[in-house]
Amino acid sequence: MNSVNGFGMKAIYKTEMARTLRTVWQSIATPVITTALYFVVFGGAIGSRIQHVGGVHYGAFIVPGLIMLTLLTQSISNASIGIYFPKFTGTIFEILSAPMSTVETVAAYVGAAATKSVGIGLIILVTATFFTQVEIQHPFWMVAFLLLTSITFSLFGFIIGIWARSFEQLAIIPALVITPLTFLGGAFYSIDMLPQPWRTVSLFNPVVYLVSGFRWSFYGIGDVSVGVSLGFTAAFMAACLILLAFIFRTGWRLKP
């Protein structure tokens, strides 16, 4: 039975984390400034008209949505860039020929991307406390959703990084798909506020289930059942793992 190549995993993990530390100002300052702007725009402008949503003050209501918005985009971005650079520079063949299994390679890259995303999510949570009173009714499930979402969408980002043939393609999915779906997925409002048939249409947006479950962990309220939210996250993670297994088995977009 082969032993786990901890040295190789640690080397990849440390390299990815070091890349973030080289841009620490951008990594930390950007989410803090963006969060402040969201509270000024949404909390100030909309919050003055919508005082409470589901019994929760509007400023506090949007906190889980803000965190989820950044979590999704950062997880995808960090993981996709992490694997795309070795492809771009040609060092991907050294990684593929290294004495590391597919699981070890993916775990190292995805682990680093998820770590960075969770860190930024926590920074946004701390920043939000300066603008509104945040309550976490279910801290265990809050951490669980934070980790599951970060890992799942880091896996998705890893797939995008393998698929992409240019830097432009890296930005297509986060900018044109994930961000709009998040804005339309109840990040800044409850889908119960929508008239029919738009409420029913919103249920086909997968981000609704992520935001709803995460918001439930804060305030005990959600647009859909927390069990459904967990089920969707687990199902999407399983789909990403299956697709990655196919990619590494066939060498799609990895080998000439």
PDB file of C-alpha atoms in Angstrom:
ATOM      1  CA  MET A   1       0.000   0.000   0.000  1.00  0.00           C
ATOM      2  CA  ASN A   2       1.470   3.363  -1.016  1.00  0.00           C
ATOM      3  CA  SER A   3       1.990   5.950   1.711  1.00  0.00           C
ATOM      4  CA  VAL A   4       0.700   9.499   1.425  1.00  0.00           C
ATOM      5  CA  ASN A   5       3.205  11.887  -0.113  1.00  0.00           C
ATOM      6  CA  GLY A   6       2.884  14.516   2.600  1.00  0.00           C
ATOM      7  CA  PHE A   7       6.049  16.312   1.491  1.00  0.00           C
ATOM      8  CA  GLY A   8       4.720  16.847  -2.037  1.00  0.00           C
ATOM      9  CA  MET A   9       1.322  18.013  -0.799  1.00  0.00           C
ATOM     10  CA  LYS A  10       2.952  20.397   1.651  1.00  0.00           C
ATOM     11  CA  ALA A  11       5.214  21.812  -1.073  1.00  0.00           C
ATOM     12  CA  ILE A  12       2.259  22.600  -3.376  1.00  0.00           C
ATOM     13  CA  TYR A  13       0.199  23.972  -0.496  1.00  0.00           C
ATOM     14  CA  LYS A  14       2.986  26.255   0.729  1.00  0.00           C
ATOM     15  CA  THR A  15       3.699  27.485  -2.809  1.00  0.00           C
ATOM     16  CA  GLU A  16       0.054  28.424  -3.343  1.00  0.00           C
ATOM     17  CA  MET A  17      -0.200  30.138   0.026  1.00  0.00           C
ATOM     18  CA  ALA A  18       3.049  32.041  -0.598  1.00  0.00           C
ATOM     19  CA  ARG A  19       1.565  33.412  -3.820  1.00  0.00           C
ATOM     20  CA  THR A  20      -1.261  34.903  -1.770  1.00  0.00           C
ATOM     21  CA  LEU A  21       1.109  36.403   0.775  1.00  0.00           C
ATOM     22  CA  ARG A  22       2.896  38.242  -2.027  1.00  0.00           C
ATOM     23  CA  THR A  23      -0.381  40.046  -2.741  1.00  0.00           C
ATOM     24  CA  VAL A  24      -1.572  40.257   0.865  1.00  0.00           C
ATOM     25  CA  TRP A  25      -2.649  43.893   0.531  1.00  0.00           C
ATOM     26  CA  GLN A  26      -4.902  43.103  -2.400  1.00  0.00           C
ATOM     27  CA  SER A  27      -6.153  39.889  -0.760  1.00  0.00           C
ATOM     28  CA  ILE A  28      -7.205  41.623   2.471  1.00  0.00           C
ATOM     29  CA  ALA A  29      -7.917  45.224   1.517  1.00  0.00           C
ATOM     30  CA  THR A  30     -10.158  44.393  -1.448  1.00  0.00           C
ATOM     31  CA  PRO A  31     -12.807  42.391   0.480  1.00  0.00           C
ATOM     32  CA  VAL A  32     -12.774  44.915   3.349  1.00  0.00           C
ATOM     33  CA  ILE A  33     -13.334  47.879   1.027  1.00  0.00           C
ATOM     34  CA  THR A  34     -15.904  45.973  -1.045  1.00  0.00           C
ATOM     35  CA  THR A  35     -17.839  44.957   2.076  1.00  0.00           C
ATOM     36  CA  ALA A  36     -17.869  48.551   3.311  1.00  0.00           C
ATOM     37  CA  LEU A  37     -19.203  49.737  -0.054  1.00  0.00           C
ATOM     38  CA  TYR A  38     -21.934  47.099  -0.062  1.00  0.00           C
ATOM     39  CA  PHE A  39     -23.104  48.274   3.346  1.00  0.00           C
ATOM     40  CA  VAL A  40     -23.072  51.888   2.226  1.00  0.00           C
ATOM     41  CA  VAL A  41     -25.030  51.126  -0.945  1.00  0.00           C
ATOM     42  CA  PHE A  42     -27.324  48.276   0.070  1.00  0.00           C
ATOM     43  CA  GLY A  43     -27.437  48.832   3.820  1.00  0.00           C
ATOM     44  CA  GLY A  44     -27.880  52.573   3.495  1.00  0.00           C
ATOM     45  CA  ALA A  45     -30.013  53.015   0.388  1.00  0.00           C
ATOM     46  CA  ILE A  46     -32.145  49.871   0.474  1.00  0.00           C
ATOM     47  CA  GLY A  47     -31.977  49.391   4.235  1.00  0.00           C
ATOM     48  CA  SER A  48     -33.619  52.777   4.764  1.00  0.00           C
ATOM     49  CA  ARG A  49     -36.659  51.447   2.880  1.00  0.00           C
ATOM     50  CA  ILE A  50     -36.593  47.799   4.008  1.00  0.00           C
ATOM     51  CA  GLN A  51     -36.017  47.824   7.743  1.00  0.00           C
ATOM     52  CA  HIS A  52     -36.405  44.099   8.381  1.00  0.00           C
ATOM     53  CA  VAL A  53     -36.557  40.874   6.378  1.00  0.00           C
ATOM     54  CA  GLY A  54     -37.940  37.838   8.154  1.00  0.00           C
ATOM     55  CA  GLY A  55     -37.575  39.601  11.484  1.00  0.00           C
ATOM     56  CA  VAL A  56     -33.884  40.337  10.870  1.00  0.00           C
ATOM     57  CA  HIS A  57     -32.521  43.851  10.404  1.00  0.00           C
ATOM     58  CA  TYR A  58     -31.685  44.330   6.733  1.00  0.00           C
ATOM     59  CA  GLY A  59     -28.036  45.229   7.400  1.00  0.00           C
ATOM     60  CA  ALA A  60     -27.552  41.948   9.264  1.00  0.00           C
ATOM     61  CA  PHE A  61     -29.675  40.037   6.743  1.00  0.00           C
ATOM     62  CA  ILE A  62     -27.268  40.706   3.852  1.00  0.00           C
ATOM     63  CA  VAL A  63     -24.123  39.594   5.747  1.00  0.00           C
ATOM     64  CA  PRO A  64     -24.406  35.881   4.814  1.00  0.00           C
ATOM     65  CA  GLY A  65     -25.074  36.872   1.195  1.00  0.00           C
ATOM     66  CA  LEU A  66     -22.009  39.108   1.130  1.00  0.00           C
ATOM     67  CA  ILE A  67     -19.831  36.332   2.521  1.00  0.00           C
ATOM     68  CA  MET A  68     -21.260  33.778   0.097  1.00  0.00           C
ATOM     69  CA  LEU A  69     -20.764  36.095  -2.881  1.00  0.00           C
ATOM     70  CA  THR A  70     -17.073  36.498  -2.071  1.00  0.00           C
ATOM     71  CA  LEU A  71     -16.669  32.860  -1.074  1.00  0.00           C
ATOM     72  CA  LEU A  72     -17.909  31.557  -4.421  1.00  0.00           C
ATOM     73  CA  THR A  73     -15.884  33.931  -6.580  1.00  0.00           C
ATOM     74  CA  GLN A  74     -12.691  33.644  -4.510  1.00  0.00           C
ATOM     75  CA  SER A  75     -12.826  29.840  -4.311  1.00  0.00           C
ATOM     76  CA  ILE A  76     -13.194  29.537  -8.069  1.00  0.00           C
ATOM     77  CA  SER A  77     -10.582  32.195  -8.791  1.00  0.00           C
ATOM     78  CA  ASN A  78      -7.951  30.874  -6.381  1.00  0.00           C
ATOM     79  CA  ALA A  79      -8.237  27.253  -7.524  1.00  0.00           C
ATOM     80  CA  SER A  80      -8.466  28.010 -11.246  1.00  0.00           C
ATOM     81  CA  ILE A  81      -5.416  30.283 -11.236  1.00  0.00           C
ATOM     82  CA  GLY A  82      -3.505  27.792  -9.094  1.00  0.00           C
ATOM     83  CA  ILE A  83      -3.718  24.999 -11.669  1.00  0.00           C
ATOM     84  CA  TYR A  84      -3.741  27.237 -14.764  1.00  0.00           C
ATOM     85  CA  PHE A  85      -0.295  28.724 -14.098  1.00  0.00           C
ATOM     86  CA  PRO A  86       1.486  25.335 -14.257  1.00  0.00           C
ATOM     87  CA  LYS A  87      -0.318  24.712 -17.558  1.00  0.00           C
ATOM     88  CA  PHE A  88       0.650  28.161 -18.838  1.00  0.00           C
ATOM     89  CA  THR A  89       4.330  27.798 -17.869  1.00  0.00           C
ATOM     90  CA  GLY A  90       4.596  24.134 -18.853  1.00  0.00           C
ATOM     91  CA  THR A  91       5.459  22.902 -15.357  1.00  0.00           C
ATOM     92  CA  ILE A  92       2.228  20.882 -15.243  1.00  0.00           C
ATOM     93  CA  PHE A  93       4.156  17.914 -16.689  1.00  0.00           C
ATOM     94  CA  GLU A  94       6.517  17.959 -13.705  1.00  0.00           C
ATOM     95  CA  ILE A  95       3.529  17.823 -11.382  1.00  0.00           C
ATOM     96  CA  LEU A  96       1.904  14.992 -13.333  1.00  0.00           C
ATOM     97  CA  SER A  97       5.148  12.985 -13.332  1.00  0.00           C
ATOM     98  CA  ALA A  98       5.844  13.577  -9.639  1.00  0.00           C
ATOM     99  CA  PRO A  99       5.344  10.648  -7.223  1.00  0.00           C
ATOM    100  CA  MET A 100       1.966  11.986  -6.152  1.00  0.00           C
ATOM    101  CA  SER A 101      -1.470  10.512  -6.664  1.00  0.00           C
ATOM    102  CA  THR A 102      -4.340  12.420  -8.253  1.00  0.00           C
ATOM    103  CA  VAL A 103      -6.024  12.736  -4.872  1.00  0.00           C
ATOM    104  CA  GLU A 104      -2.896  14.224  -3.301  1.00  0.00           C
ATOM    105  CA  THR A 105      -2.433  16.748  -6.106  1.00  0.00           C
ATOM    106  CA  VAL A 106      -6.048  17.889  -6.068  1.00  0.00           C
ATOM    107  CA  ALA A 107      -6.137  17.990  -2.264  1.00  0.00           C
ATOM    108  CA  ALA A 108      -3.073  20.249  -2.135  1.00  0.00           C
ATOM    109  CA  TYR A 109      -4.342  22.760  -4.697  1.00  0.00           C
ATOM    110  CA  VAL A 110      -7.945  22.715  -3.501  1.00  0.00           C
ATOM    111  CA  GLY A 111      -6.859  22.834   0.144  1.00  0.00           C
ATOM    112  CA  ALA A 112      -4.830  25.986  -0.470  1.00  0.00           C
ATOM    113  CA  ALA A 113      -7.634  27.642  -2.443  1.00  0.00           C
ATOM    114  CA  ALA A 114     -10.229  26.763   0.214  1.00  0.00           C
ATOM    115  CA  THR A 115      -7.970  28.035   3.000  1.00  0.00           C
ATOM    116  CA  LYS A 116      -7.616  31.407   1.292  1.00  0.00           C
ATOM    117  CA  SER A 117     -11.354  31.626   0.624  1.00  0.00           C
ATOM    118  CA  VAL A 118     -12.296  30.785   4.217  1.00  0.00           C
ATOM    119  CA  GLY A 119      -9.805  33.376   5.456  1.00  0.00           C
ATOM    120  CA  ILE A 120     -11.326  36.082   3.265  1.00  0.00           C
ATOM    121  CA  GLY A 121     -14.832  35.009   4.311  1.00  0.00           C
ATOM    122  CA  LEU A 122     -13.887  35.430   7.975  1.00  0.00           C
ATOM    123  CA  ILE A 123     -12.372  38.846   7.219  1.00  0.00           C
ATOM    124  CA  ILE A 124     -15.677  39.925   5.675  1.00  0.00           C
ATOM    125  CA  LEU A 125     -17.565  38.580   8.708  1.00  0.00           C
ATOM    126  CA  VAL A 126     -15.359  40.601  11.076  1.00  0.00           C
ATOM    127  CA  THR A 127     -15.686  43.694   8.869  1.00  0.00           C
ATOM    128  CA  ALA A 128     -19.476  43.354   8.866  1.00  0.00           C
ATOM    129  CA  THR A 129     -19.587  43.522  12.672  1.00  0.00           C
ATOM    130  CA  PHE A 130     -18.415  47.147  12.449  1.00  0.00           C
ATOM    131  CA  PHE A 131     -21.523  48.034  10.446  1.00  0.00           C
ATOM    132  CA  THR A 132     -24.259  45.887  11.959  1.00  0.00           C
ATOM    133  CA  GLN A 133     -24.996  43.428  14.746  1.00  0.00           C
ATOM    134  CA  VAL A 134     -24.363  39.895  13.528  1.00  0.00           C
ATOM    135  CA  GLU A 135     -25.846  36.888  15.286  1.00  0.00           C
ATOM    136  CA  ILE A 136     -24.768  33.280  14.674  1.00  0.00           C
ATOM    137  CA  GLN A 137     -27.398  30.910  16.036  1.00  0.00           C
ATOM    138  CA  HIS A 138     -25.789  27.740  14.696  1.00  0.00           C
ATOM    139  CA  PRO A 139     -21.989  28.248  14.734  1.00  0.00           C
ATOM    140  CA  PHE A 140     -21.244  24.602  13.919  1.00  0.00           C
ATOM    141  CA  TRP A 141     -23.356  24.700  10.776  1.00  0.00           C
ATOM    142  CA  MET A 142     -21.995  28.111   9.866  1.00  0.00           C
ATOM    143  CA  VAL A 143     -18.467  26.677   9.851  1.00  0.00           C
ATOM    144  CA  ALA A 144     -19.705  23.550   8.047  1.00  0.00           C
ATOM    145  CA  PHE A 145     -21.322  25.575   5.253  1.00  0.00           C
ATOM    146  CA  LEU A 146     -18.245  27.798   5.067  1.00  0.00           C
ATOM    147  CA  LEU A 147     -15.914  24.829   4.625  1.00  0.00           C
ATOM    148  CA  LEU A 148     -18.191  22.787   2.352  1.00  0.00           C
ATOM    149  CA  THR A 149     -18.855  25.714   0.029  1.00  0.00           C
ATOM    150  CA  SER A 150     -15.180  26.700  -0.124  1.00  0.00           C
ATOM    151  CA  ILE A 151     -14.026  23.154  -0.875  1.00  0.00           C
ATOM    152  CA  THR A 152     -16.813  22.460  -3.377  1.00  0.00           C
ATOM    153  CA  PHE A 153     -16.294  25.599  -5.422  1.00  0.00           C
ATOM    154  CA  SER A 154     -12.524  25.267  -5.192  1.00  0.00           C
ATOM    155  CA  LEU A 155     -12.998  21.892  -6.864  1.00  0.00           C
ATOM    156  CA  PHE A 156     -15.181  23.601  -9.461  1.00  0.00           C
ATOM    157  CA  GLY A 157     -12.529  26.278  -9.938  1.00  0.00           C
ATOM    158  CA  PHE A 158      -9.866  23.593 -10.344  1.00  0.00           C
ATOM    159  CA  ILE A 159     -11.916  22.151 -13.198  1.00  0.00           C
ATOM    160  CA  ILE A 160     -12.250  25.598 -14.787  1.00  0.00           C
ATOM    161  CA  GLY A 161      -8.481  26.077 -14.534  1.00  0.00           C
ATOM    162  CA  ILE A 162      -7.926  22.829 -16.404  1.00  0.00           C
ATOM    163  CA  TRP A 163     -10.567  23.705 -19.002  1.00  0.00           C
ATOM    164  CA  ALA A 164      -9.355  27.265 -19.661  1.00  0.00           C
ATOM    165  CA  ARG A 165      -6.966  27.906 -22.547  1.00  0.00           C
ATOM    166  CA  SER A 166      -6.427  31.595 -21.787  1.00  0.00           C
ATOM    167  CA  PHE A 167      -6.612  34.093 -18.937  1.00  0.00           C
ATOM    168  CA  GLU A 168      -9.792  35.480 -20.469  1.00  0.00           C
ATOM    169  CA  GLN A 169     -11.511  32.106 -20.140  1.00  0.00           C
ATOM    170  CA  LEU A 170     -10.562  31.966 -16.445  1.00  0.00           C
ATOM    171  CA  ALA A 171     -12.777  34.990 -15.797  1.00  0.00           C
ATOM    172  CA  ILE A 172     -15.766  33.933 -17.898  1.00  0.00           C
ATOM    173  CA  ILE A 173     -17.491  31.630 -15.390  1.00  0.00           C
ATOM    174  CA  PRO A 174     -16.998  33.782 -12.241  1.00  0.00           C
ATOM    175  CA  ALA A 175     -17.888  37.056 -13.986  1.00  0.00           C
ATOM    176  CA  LEU A 176     -20.670  35.987 -16.325  1.00  0.00           C
ATOM    177  CA  VAL A 177     -22.229  33.090 -14.418  1.00  0.00           C
ATOM    178  CA  ILE A 178     -21.433  32.953 -10.689  1.00  0.00           C
ATOM    179  CA  THR A 179     -21.709  36.663  -9.839  1.00  0.00           C
ATOM    180  CA  PRO A 180     -25.079  37.178 -11.619  1.00  0.00           C
ATOM    181  CA  LEU A 181     -26.466  33.968 -10.100  1.00  0.00           C
ATOM    182  CA  THR A 182     -25.412  35.167  -6.639  1.00  0.00           C
ATOM    183  CA  PHE A 183     -27.076  38.549  -7.065  1.00  0.00           C
ATOM    184  CA  LEU A 184     -30.221  36.774  -8.295  1.00  0.00           C
ATOM    185  CA  GLY A 185     -29.953  34.047  -5.654  1.00  0.00           C
ATOM    186  CA  GLY A 186     -31.246  35.913  -2.622  1.00  0.00           C
ATOM    187  CA  ALA A 187     -27.929  37.333  -1.446  1.00  0.00           C
ATOM    188  CA  PHE A 188     -29.503  40.739  -0.798  1.00  0.00           C
ATOM    189  CA  TYR A 189     -33.172  39.809  -0.507  1.00  0.00           C
ATOM    190  CA  SER A 190     -35.452  36.911   0.315  1.00  0.00           C
ATOM    191  CA  ILE A 191     -36.978  35.165  -2.675  1.00  0.00           C
ATOM    192  CA  ASP A 192     -40.235  35.156  -0.676  1.00  0.00           C
ATOM    193  CA  MET A 193     -40.385  38.864  -1.520  1.00  0.00           C
ATOM    194  CA  LEU A 194     -40.659  38.028  -5.229  1.00  0.00           C
ATOM    195  CA  PRO A 195     -44.029  37.640  -6.951  1.00  0.00           C
ATOM    196  CA  GLN A 196     -44.919  34.505  -8.840  1.00  0.00           C
ATOM    197  CA  PRO A 197     -43.699  33.138 -11.183  1.00  0.00           C
ATOM    198  CA  TRP A 198     -40.289  34.673 -10.360  1.00  0.00           C
ATOM    199  CA  ARG A 199     -40.119  32.983  -6.977  1.00  0.00           C
ATOM    200  CA  THR A 200     -40.536  29.594  -8.624  1.00  0.00           C
ATOM    201  CA  VAL A 201     -37.996  30.504 -11.302  1.00  0.00           C
ATOM    202  CA  SER A 202     -35.511  31.459  -8.556  1.00  0.00           C
ATOM    203  CA  LEU A 203     -35.672  27.928  -7.164  1.00  0.00           C
ATOM    204  CA  PHE A 204     -33.824  26.776 -10.294  1.00  0.00           C
ATOM    205  CA  ASN A 205     -30.890  28.981  -9.290  1.00  0.00           C
ATOM    206  CA  PRO A 206     -28.417  26.740  -7.420  1.00  0.00           C
ATOM    207  CA  VAL A 207     -26.972  29.675  -5.476  1.00  0.00           C
ATOM    208  CA  VAL A 208     -30.338  30.119  -3.720  1.00  0.00           C
ATOM    209  CA  TYR A 209     -29.713  26.893  -1.798  1.00  0.00           C
ATOM    210  CA  LEU A 210     -26.192  27.919  -0.768  1.00  0.00           C
ATOM    211  CA  VAL A 211     -27.203  31.375   0.439  1.00  0.00           C
ATOM    212  CA  SER A 212     -30.332  30.067   2.156  1.00  0.00           C
ATOM    213  CA  GLY A 213     -28.495  27.375   4.104  1.00  0.00           C
ATOM    214  CA  PHE A 214     -25.728  29.752   5.114  1.00  0.00           C
ATOM    215  CA  ARG A 215     -28.240  32.405   6.233  1.00  0.00           C
ATOM    216  CA  TRP A 216     -30.099  29.779   8.268  1.00  0.00           C
ATOM    217  CA  SER A 217     -26.912  29.083  10.233  1.00  0.00           C
ATOM    218  CA  PHE A 218     -26.865  32.767  11.211  1.00  0.00           C
ATOM    219  CA  TYR A 219     -30.497  33.614  11.931  1.00  0.00           C
ATOM    220  CA  GLY A 220     -32.452  30.379  11.741  1.00  0.00           C
ATOM    221  CA  ILE A 221     -34.339  31.518   8.625  1.00  0.00           C
ATOM    222  CA  GLY A 222     -34.001  30.468   5.001  1.00  0.00           C
ATOM    223  CA  ASP A 223     -35.823  30.405   1.709  1.00  0.00           C
ATOM    224  CA  VAL A 224     -35.481  26.611   1.445  1.00  0.00           C
ATOM    225  CA  SER A 225     -34.931  23.746   3.863  1.00  0.00           C
ATOM    226  CA  VAL A 226     -31.431  23.518   5.331  1.00  0.00           C
ATOM    227  CA  GLY A 227     -31.429  19.803   4.494  1.00  0.00           C
ATOM    228  CA  VAL A 228     -32.013  20.603   0.832  1.00  0.00           C
ATOM    229  CA  SER A 229     -29.169  23.153   0.971  1.00  0.00           C
ATOM    230  CA  LEU A 230     -26.770  20.584   2.392  1.00  0.00           C
ATOM    231  CA  GLY A 231     -27.950  17.991  -0.119  1.00  0.00           C
ATOM    232  CA  PHE A 232     -27.325  20.303  -3.057  1.00  0.00           C
ATOM    233  CA  THR A 233     -23.834  21.200  -1.831  1.00  0.00           C
ATOM    234  CA  ALA A 234     -22.957  17.524  -1.340  1.00  0.00           C
ATOM    235  CA  ALA A 235     -24.345  16.587  -4.753  1.00  0.00           C
ATOM    236  CA  PHE A 236     -22.379  19.333  -6.511  1.00  0.00           C
ATOM    237  CA  MET A 237     -19.198  18.300  -4.696  1.00  0.00           C
ATOM    238  CA  ALA A 238     -19.729  14.692  -5.785  1.00  0.00           C
ATOM    239  CA  ALA A 239     -20.258  15.814  -9.397  1.00  0.00           C
ATOM    240  CA  CYS A 240     -16.990  17.804  -9.317  1.00  0.00           C
ATOM    241  CA  LEU A 241     -15.074  14.831  -7.893  1.00  0.00           C
ATOM    242  CA  ILE A 242     -16.457  12.514 -10.573  1.00  0.00           C
ATOM    243  CA  LEU A 243     -15.521  14.979 -13.313  1.00  0.00           C
ATOM    244  CA  LEU A 244     -12.006  15.412 -11.896  1.00  0.00           C
ATOM    245  CA  ALA A 245     -11.553  11.643 -11.779  1.00  0.00           C
ATOM    246  CA  PHE A 246     -12.479  11.507 -15.475  1.00  0.00           C
ATOM    247  CA  ILE A 247     -10.106  14.380 -16.324  1.00  0.00           C
ATOM    248  CA  PHE A 248      -7.083  12.811 -14.648  1.00  0.00           C
ATOM    249  CA  ARG A 249      -7.887   9.371 -16.009  1.00  0.00           C
ATOM    250  CA  THR A 250      -8.108  10.605 -19.587  1.00  0.00           C
ATOM    251  CA  GLY A 251      -5.649  13.500 -19.372  1.00  0.00           C
ATOM    252  CA  TRP A 252      -8.205  15.898 -20.885  1.00  0.00           C
ATOM    253  CA  ARG A 253      -6.667  19.365 -21.299  1.00  0.00           C
ATOM    254  CA  LEU A 254      -3.687  18.187 -19.241  1.00  0.00           C
ATOM    255  CA  LYS A 255      -1.710  16.106 -21.731  1.00  0.00           C
ATOM    256  CA  PRO A 256      -1.074  16.747 -25.421  1.00  0.00           C
TER     257      PRO A 256
END
